[in-house]
Tab-separated table of C-alpha atoms and ligand atoms in Angstrom:
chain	number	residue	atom	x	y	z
A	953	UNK	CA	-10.823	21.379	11.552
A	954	UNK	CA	-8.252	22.157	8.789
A	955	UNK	CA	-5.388	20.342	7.065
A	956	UNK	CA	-2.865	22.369	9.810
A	957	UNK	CA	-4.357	20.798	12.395
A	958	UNK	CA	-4.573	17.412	11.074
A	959	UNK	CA	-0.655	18.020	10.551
A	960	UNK	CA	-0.010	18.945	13.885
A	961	UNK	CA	-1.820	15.827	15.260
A	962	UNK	CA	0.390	13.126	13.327
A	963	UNK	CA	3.515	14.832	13.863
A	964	UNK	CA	1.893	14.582	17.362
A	965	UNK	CA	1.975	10.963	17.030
A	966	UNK	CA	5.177	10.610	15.252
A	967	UNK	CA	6.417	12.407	18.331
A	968	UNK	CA	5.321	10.164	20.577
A	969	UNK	CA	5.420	6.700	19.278
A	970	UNK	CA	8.810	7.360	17.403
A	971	UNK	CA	7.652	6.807	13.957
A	972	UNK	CA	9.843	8.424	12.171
A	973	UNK	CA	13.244	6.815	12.633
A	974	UNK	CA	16.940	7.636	10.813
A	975	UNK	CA	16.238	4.911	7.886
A	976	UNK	CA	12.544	6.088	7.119
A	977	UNK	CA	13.159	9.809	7.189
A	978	UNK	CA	16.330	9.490	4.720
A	979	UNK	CA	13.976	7.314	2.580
A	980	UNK	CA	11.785	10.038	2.424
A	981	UNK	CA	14.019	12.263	1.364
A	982	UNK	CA	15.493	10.027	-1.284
A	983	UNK	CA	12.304	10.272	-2.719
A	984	UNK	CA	12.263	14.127	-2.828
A	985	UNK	CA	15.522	14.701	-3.728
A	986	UNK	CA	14.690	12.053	-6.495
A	987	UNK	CA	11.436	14.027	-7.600
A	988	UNK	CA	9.380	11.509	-6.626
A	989	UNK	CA	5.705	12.418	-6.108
A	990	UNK	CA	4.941	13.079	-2.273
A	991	UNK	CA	2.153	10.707	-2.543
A	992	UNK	CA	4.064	8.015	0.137
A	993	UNK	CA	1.424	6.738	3.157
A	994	UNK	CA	1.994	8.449	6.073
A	995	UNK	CA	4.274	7.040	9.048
A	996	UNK	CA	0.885	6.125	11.193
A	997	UNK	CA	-1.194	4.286	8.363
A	998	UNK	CA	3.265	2.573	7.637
A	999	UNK	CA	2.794	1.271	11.162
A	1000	UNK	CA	-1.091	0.320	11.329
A	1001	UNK	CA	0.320	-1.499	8.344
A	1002	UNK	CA	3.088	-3.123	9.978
A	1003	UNK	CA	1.107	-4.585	12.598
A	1004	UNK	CA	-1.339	-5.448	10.803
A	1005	UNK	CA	1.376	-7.475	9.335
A	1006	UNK	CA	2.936	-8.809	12.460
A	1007	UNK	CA	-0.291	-9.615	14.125
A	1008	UNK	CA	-1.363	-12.246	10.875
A	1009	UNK	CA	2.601	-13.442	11.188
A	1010	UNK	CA	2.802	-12.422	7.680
A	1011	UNK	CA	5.892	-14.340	5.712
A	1012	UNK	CA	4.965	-13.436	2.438
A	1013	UNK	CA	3.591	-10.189	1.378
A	1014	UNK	CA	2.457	-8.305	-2.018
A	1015	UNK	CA	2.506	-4.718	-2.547
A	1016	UNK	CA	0.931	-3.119	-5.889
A	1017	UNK	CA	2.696	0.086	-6.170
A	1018	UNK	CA	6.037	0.594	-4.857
A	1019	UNK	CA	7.165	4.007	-5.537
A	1020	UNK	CA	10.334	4.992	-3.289
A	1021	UNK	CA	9.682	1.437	-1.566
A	1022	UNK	CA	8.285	4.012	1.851
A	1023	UNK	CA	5.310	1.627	2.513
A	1024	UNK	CA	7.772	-1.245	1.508
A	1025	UNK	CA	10.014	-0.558	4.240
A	1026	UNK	CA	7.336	-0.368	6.871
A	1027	UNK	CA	5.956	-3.858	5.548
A	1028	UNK	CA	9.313	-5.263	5.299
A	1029	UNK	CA	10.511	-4.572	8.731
A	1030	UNK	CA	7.435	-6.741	9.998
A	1031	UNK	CA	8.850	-9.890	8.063
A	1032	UNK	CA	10.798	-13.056	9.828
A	1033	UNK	CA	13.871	-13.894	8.989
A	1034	UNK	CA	12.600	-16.063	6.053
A	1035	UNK	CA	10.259	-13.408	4.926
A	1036	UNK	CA	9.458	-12.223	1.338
A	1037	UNK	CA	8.045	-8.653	0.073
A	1038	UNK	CA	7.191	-8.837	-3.830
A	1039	UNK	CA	6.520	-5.420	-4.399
A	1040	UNK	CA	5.203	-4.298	-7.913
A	1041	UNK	CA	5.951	-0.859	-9.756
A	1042	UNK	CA	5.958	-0.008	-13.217
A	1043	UNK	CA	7.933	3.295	-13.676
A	1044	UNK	CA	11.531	2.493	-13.973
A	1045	UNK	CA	12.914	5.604	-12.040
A	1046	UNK	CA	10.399	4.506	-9.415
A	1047	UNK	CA	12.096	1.033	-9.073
A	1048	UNK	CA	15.722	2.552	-8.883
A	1049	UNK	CA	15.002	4.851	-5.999
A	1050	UNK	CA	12.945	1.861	-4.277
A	1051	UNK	CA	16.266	-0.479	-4.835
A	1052	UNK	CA	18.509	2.016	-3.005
A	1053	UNK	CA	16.440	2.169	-0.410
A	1054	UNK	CA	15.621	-0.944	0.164
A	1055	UNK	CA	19.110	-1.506	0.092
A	1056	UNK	CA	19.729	1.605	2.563
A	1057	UNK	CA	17.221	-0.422	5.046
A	1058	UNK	CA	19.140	-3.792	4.831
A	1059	UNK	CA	16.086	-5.262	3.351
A	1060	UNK	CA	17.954	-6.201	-0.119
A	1061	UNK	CA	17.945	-10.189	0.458
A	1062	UNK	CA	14.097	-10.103	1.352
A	1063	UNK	CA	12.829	-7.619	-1.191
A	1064	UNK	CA	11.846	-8.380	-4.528
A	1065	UNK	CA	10.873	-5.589	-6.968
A	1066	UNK	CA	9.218	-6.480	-10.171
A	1067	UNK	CA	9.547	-3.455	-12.889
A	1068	UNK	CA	6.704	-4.342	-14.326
A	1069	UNK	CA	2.766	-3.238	-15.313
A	1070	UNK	CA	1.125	-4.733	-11.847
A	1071	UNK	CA	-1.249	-6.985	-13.338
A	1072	UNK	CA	1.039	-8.434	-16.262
A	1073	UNK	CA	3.483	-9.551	-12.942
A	1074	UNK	CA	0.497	-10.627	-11.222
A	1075	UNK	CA	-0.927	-12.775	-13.793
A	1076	UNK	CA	2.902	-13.822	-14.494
A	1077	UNK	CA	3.040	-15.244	-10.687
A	1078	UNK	CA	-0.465	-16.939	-11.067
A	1079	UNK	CA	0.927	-18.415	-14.129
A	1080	UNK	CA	4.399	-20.182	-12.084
A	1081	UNK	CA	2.333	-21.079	-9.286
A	1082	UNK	CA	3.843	-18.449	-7.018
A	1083	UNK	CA	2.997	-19.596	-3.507
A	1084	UNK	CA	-0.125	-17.750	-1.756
A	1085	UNK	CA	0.684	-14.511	-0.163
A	1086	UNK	CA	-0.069	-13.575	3.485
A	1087	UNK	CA	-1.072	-10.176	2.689
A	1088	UNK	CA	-1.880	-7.721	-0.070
A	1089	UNK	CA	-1.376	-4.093	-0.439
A	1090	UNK	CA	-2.776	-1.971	-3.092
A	1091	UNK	CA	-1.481	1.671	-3.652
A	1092	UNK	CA	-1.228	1.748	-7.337
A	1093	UNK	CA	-3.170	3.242	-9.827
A	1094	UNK	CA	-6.952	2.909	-8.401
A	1095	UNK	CA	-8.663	2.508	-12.039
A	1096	UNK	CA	-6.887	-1.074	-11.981
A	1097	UNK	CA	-7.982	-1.945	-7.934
A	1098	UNK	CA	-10.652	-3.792	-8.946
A	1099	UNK	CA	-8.480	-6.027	-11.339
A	1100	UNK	CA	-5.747	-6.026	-8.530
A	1101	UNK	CA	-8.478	-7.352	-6.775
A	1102	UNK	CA	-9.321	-10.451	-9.220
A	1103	UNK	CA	-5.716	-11.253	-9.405
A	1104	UNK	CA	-5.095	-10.882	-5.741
A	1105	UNK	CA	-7.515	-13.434	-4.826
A	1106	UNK	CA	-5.624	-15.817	-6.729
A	1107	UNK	CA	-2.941	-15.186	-5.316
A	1108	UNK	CA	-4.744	-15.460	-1.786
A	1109	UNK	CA	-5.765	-18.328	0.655
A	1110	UNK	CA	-8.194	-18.071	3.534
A	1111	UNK	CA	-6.431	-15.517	6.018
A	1112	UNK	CA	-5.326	-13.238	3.811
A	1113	UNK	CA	-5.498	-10.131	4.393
A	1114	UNK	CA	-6.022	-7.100	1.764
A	1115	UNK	CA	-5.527	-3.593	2.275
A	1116	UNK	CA	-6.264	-0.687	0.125
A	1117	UNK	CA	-5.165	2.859	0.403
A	1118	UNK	CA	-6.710	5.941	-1.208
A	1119	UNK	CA	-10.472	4.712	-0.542
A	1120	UNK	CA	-11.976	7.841	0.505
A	1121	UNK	CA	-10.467	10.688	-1.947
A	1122	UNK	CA	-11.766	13.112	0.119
A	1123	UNK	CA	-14.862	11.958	0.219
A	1124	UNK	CA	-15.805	11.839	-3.634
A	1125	UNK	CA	-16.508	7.509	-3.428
A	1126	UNK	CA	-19.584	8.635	-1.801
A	1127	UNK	CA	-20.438	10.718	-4.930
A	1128	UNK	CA	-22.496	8.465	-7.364
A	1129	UNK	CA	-22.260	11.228	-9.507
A	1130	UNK	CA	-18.005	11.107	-9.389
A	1131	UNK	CA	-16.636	11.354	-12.828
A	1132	UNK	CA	-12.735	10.905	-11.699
A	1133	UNK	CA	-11.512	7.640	-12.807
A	1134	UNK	CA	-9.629	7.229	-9.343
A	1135	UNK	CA	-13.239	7.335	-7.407
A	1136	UNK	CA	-14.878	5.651	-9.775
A	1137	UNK	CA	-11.967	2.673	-9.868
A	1138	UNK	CA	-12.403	2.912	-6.163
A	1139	UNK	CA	-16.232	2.454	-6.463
A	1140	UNK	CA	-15.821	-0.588	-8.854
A	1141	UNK	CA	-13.472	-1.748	-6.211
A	1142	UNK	CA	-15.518	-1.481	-3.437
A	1143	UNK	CA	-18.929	-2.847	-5.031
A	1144	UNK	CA	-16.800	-6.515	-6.051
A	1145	UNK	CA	-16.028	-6.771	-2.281
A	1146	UNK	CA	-18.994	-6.032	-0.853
A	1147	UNK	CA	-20.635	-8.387	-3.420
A	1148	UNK	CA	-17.688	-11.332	-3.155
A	1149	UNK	CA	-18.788	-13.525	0.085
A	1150	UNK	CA	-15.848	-15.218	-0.071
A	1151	UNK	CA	-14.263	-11.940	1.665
A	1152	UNK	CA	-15.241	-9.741	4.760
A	1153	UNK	CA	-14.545	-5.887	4.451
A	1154	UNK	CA	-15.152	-2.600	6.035
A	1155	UNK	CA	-13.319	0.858	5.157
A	1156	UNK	CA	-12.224	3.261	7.354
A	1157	UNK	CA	-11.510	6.996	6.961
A	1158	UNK	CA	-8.784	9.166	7.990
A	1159	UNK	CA	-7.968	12.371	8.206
A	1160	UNK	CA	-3.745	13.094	8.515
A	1161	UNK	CA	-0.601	14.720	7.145
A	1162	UNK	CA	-2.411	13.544	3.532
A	1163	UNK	CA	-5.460	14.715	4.412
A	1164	UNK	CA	-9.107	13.406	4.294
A	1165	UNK	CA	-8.512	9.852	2.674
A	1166	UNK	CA	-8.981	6.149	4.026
A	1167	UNK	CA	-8.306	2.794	3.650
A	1168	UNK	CA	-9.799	-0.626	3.248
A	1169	UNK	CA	-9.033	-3.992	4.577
A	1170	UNK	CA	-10.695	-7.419	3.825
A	1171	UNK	CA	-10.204	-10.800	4.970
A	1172	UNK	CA	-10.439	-13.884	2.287
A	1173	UNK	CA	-12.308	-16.222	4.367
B	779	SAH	N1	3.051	2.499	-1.792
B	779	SAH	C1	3.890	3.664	-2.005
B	779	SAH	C2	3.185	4.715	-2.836
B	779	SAH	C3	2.697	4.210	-4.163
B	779	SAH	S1	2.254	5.518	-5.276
B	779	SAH	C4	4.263	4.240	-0.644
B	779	SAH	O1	3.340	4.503	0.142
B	779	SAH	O2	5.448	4.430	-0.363
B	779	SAH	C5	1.645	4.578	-6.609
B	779	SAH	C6	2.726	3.882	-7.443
B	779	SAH	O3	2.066	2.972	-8.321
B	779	SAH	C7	3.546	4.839	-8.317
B	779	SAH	O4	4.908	4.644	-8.106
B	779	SAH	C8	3.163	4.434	-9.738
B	779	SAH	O5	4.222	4.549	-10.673
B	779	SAH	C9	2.760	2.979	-9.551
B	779	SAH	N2	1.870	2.473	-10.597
B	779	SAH	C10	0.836	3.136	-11.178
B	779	SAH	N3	0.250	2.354	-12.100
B	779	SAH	C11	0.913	1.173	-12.091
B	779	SAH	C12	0.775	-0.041	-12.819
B	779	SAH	N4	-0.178	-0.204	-13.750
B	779	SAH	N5	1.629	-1.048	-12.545
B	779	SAH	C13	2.594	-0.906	-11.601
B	779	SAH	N6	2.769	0.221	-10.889
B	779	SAH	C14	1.942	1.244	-11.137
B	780	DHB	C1	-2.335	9.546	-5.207
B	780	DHB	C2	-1.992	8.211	-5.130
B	780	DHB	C3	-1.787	7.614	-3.897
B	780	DHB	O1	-1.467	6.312	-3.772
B	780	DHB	C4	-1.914	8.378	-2.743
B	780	DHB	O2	-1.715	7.769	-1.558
B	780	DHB	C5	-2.262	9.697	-2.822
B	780	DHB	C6	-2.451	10.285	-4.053
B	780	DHB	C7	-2.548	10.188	-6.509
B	780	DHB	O3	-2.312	9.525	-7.528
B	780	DHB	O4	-2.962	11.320	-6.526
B	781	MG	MG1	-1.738	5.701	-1.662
């Protein structure tokens, strides 16, 4: 099996379950036109994400890494009403494209983008007492998960859910031998969970239009 035909199967399913609408696929290519890296999830792991989110009734939810605000949008749209994504990113040119197109989606009034380094605005909303979030996901820069991680769980409650993208790097977390910082981030990452009993994980890998990677997801118990 090669990368051509793990293309063909999620356009397969973007096909068939509709998952690539007006709004996301001009958000897409606000992000190309905008030079953006093409390093956005793909539209199945934006809906496993979305409900994921609509199954825990998420109101609140925390993303660490927003880049063109892609994954944003697919979290967003699973919000009520009342709902709230805080969505941290770091590069300013990353933040503007997010803005317009959270603004393209309609999700201005719900959205919250911090320009920020990701653990200075976490520890910022530990520090005001930000109320708990419903769910947490981490896409940023995988050296930092494991302090994402630390953070996170403050800003968690029992029920919160915590998913992490990029966990497989084609295959290289099973490498003890790894030398990448990304892996090894992931590895450091991966270890905490498995050793924090306050949480319950598993990892899952996938193969897709971004080829062999996976993703994590814990529950704070
Ligand atoms: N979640 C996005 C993709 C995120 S790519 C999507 O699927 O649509 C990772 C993003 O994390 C990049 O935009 C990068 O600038 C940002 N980032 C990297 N290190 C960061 C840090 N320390 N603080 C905040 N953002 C960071
Ligand atoms: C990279 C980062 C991501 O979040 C991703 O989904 C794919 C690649 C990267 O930095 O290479
Ligand atoms: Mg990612």
């Amino acid at each position: 099996m090669d990368q051509s035909t793990f293309n063909r199967v999620d356009q397969y399913y973007v096909d068939l379950f509709a998952l690539n609408d007006e709004i996301m696929q001009k958000i897409k290519e606000n992000c190309e036109k905008a030079g953006l890296p093409a390093i956005s999830i793909s539209p199945p792991l934006g809906m496993m994400l979305q409900i994921l989110a609509r199954s825990i009734k998420a109101r609140r939810i925390l993303e660490i890494g927003t880049l063109g605000g892609y994954s944003g949008t697919w979290l967003a749209r699973a919000l009520p009403a009342d709902g709230r994504l805080v969505t941290l990113e770091f590069e300013k040119k990353h933040a503007e494209v997010a803005k317009k197109n959270f603004a393209l989606s309609g999700f201005e009034n719900k959205v919250q983008i911090i320009n920020d380094d990701a653990a200075a605005a976490m520890q910022t909303l530990i520090d005001q007492g930000s109320e708990k979030f419903d769910m947490i996901f981490l896409d940023a820069d995988k050296q930092n998960y494991v302090n994402y991680l630390r953070l996170g769980l403050q800003l968690s409650r029992p029920g919160t859910l915590i998913v992490a993208d990029n966990v497989v790097r084609k295959g290289e977390v099973a490498n003890p031998e790894c030398q990448d910082e990304s892996v090894r981030g992931i590895q450091r990452f991966l270890k905490e969970l498995a050793d924090n009993k306050a949480v319950q994980t598993t990892a899952l890998q996938t193969t897709g239009s971004k080829g062999y990677d996976g993703f994590s997801v814990s529950l704070v118990l």
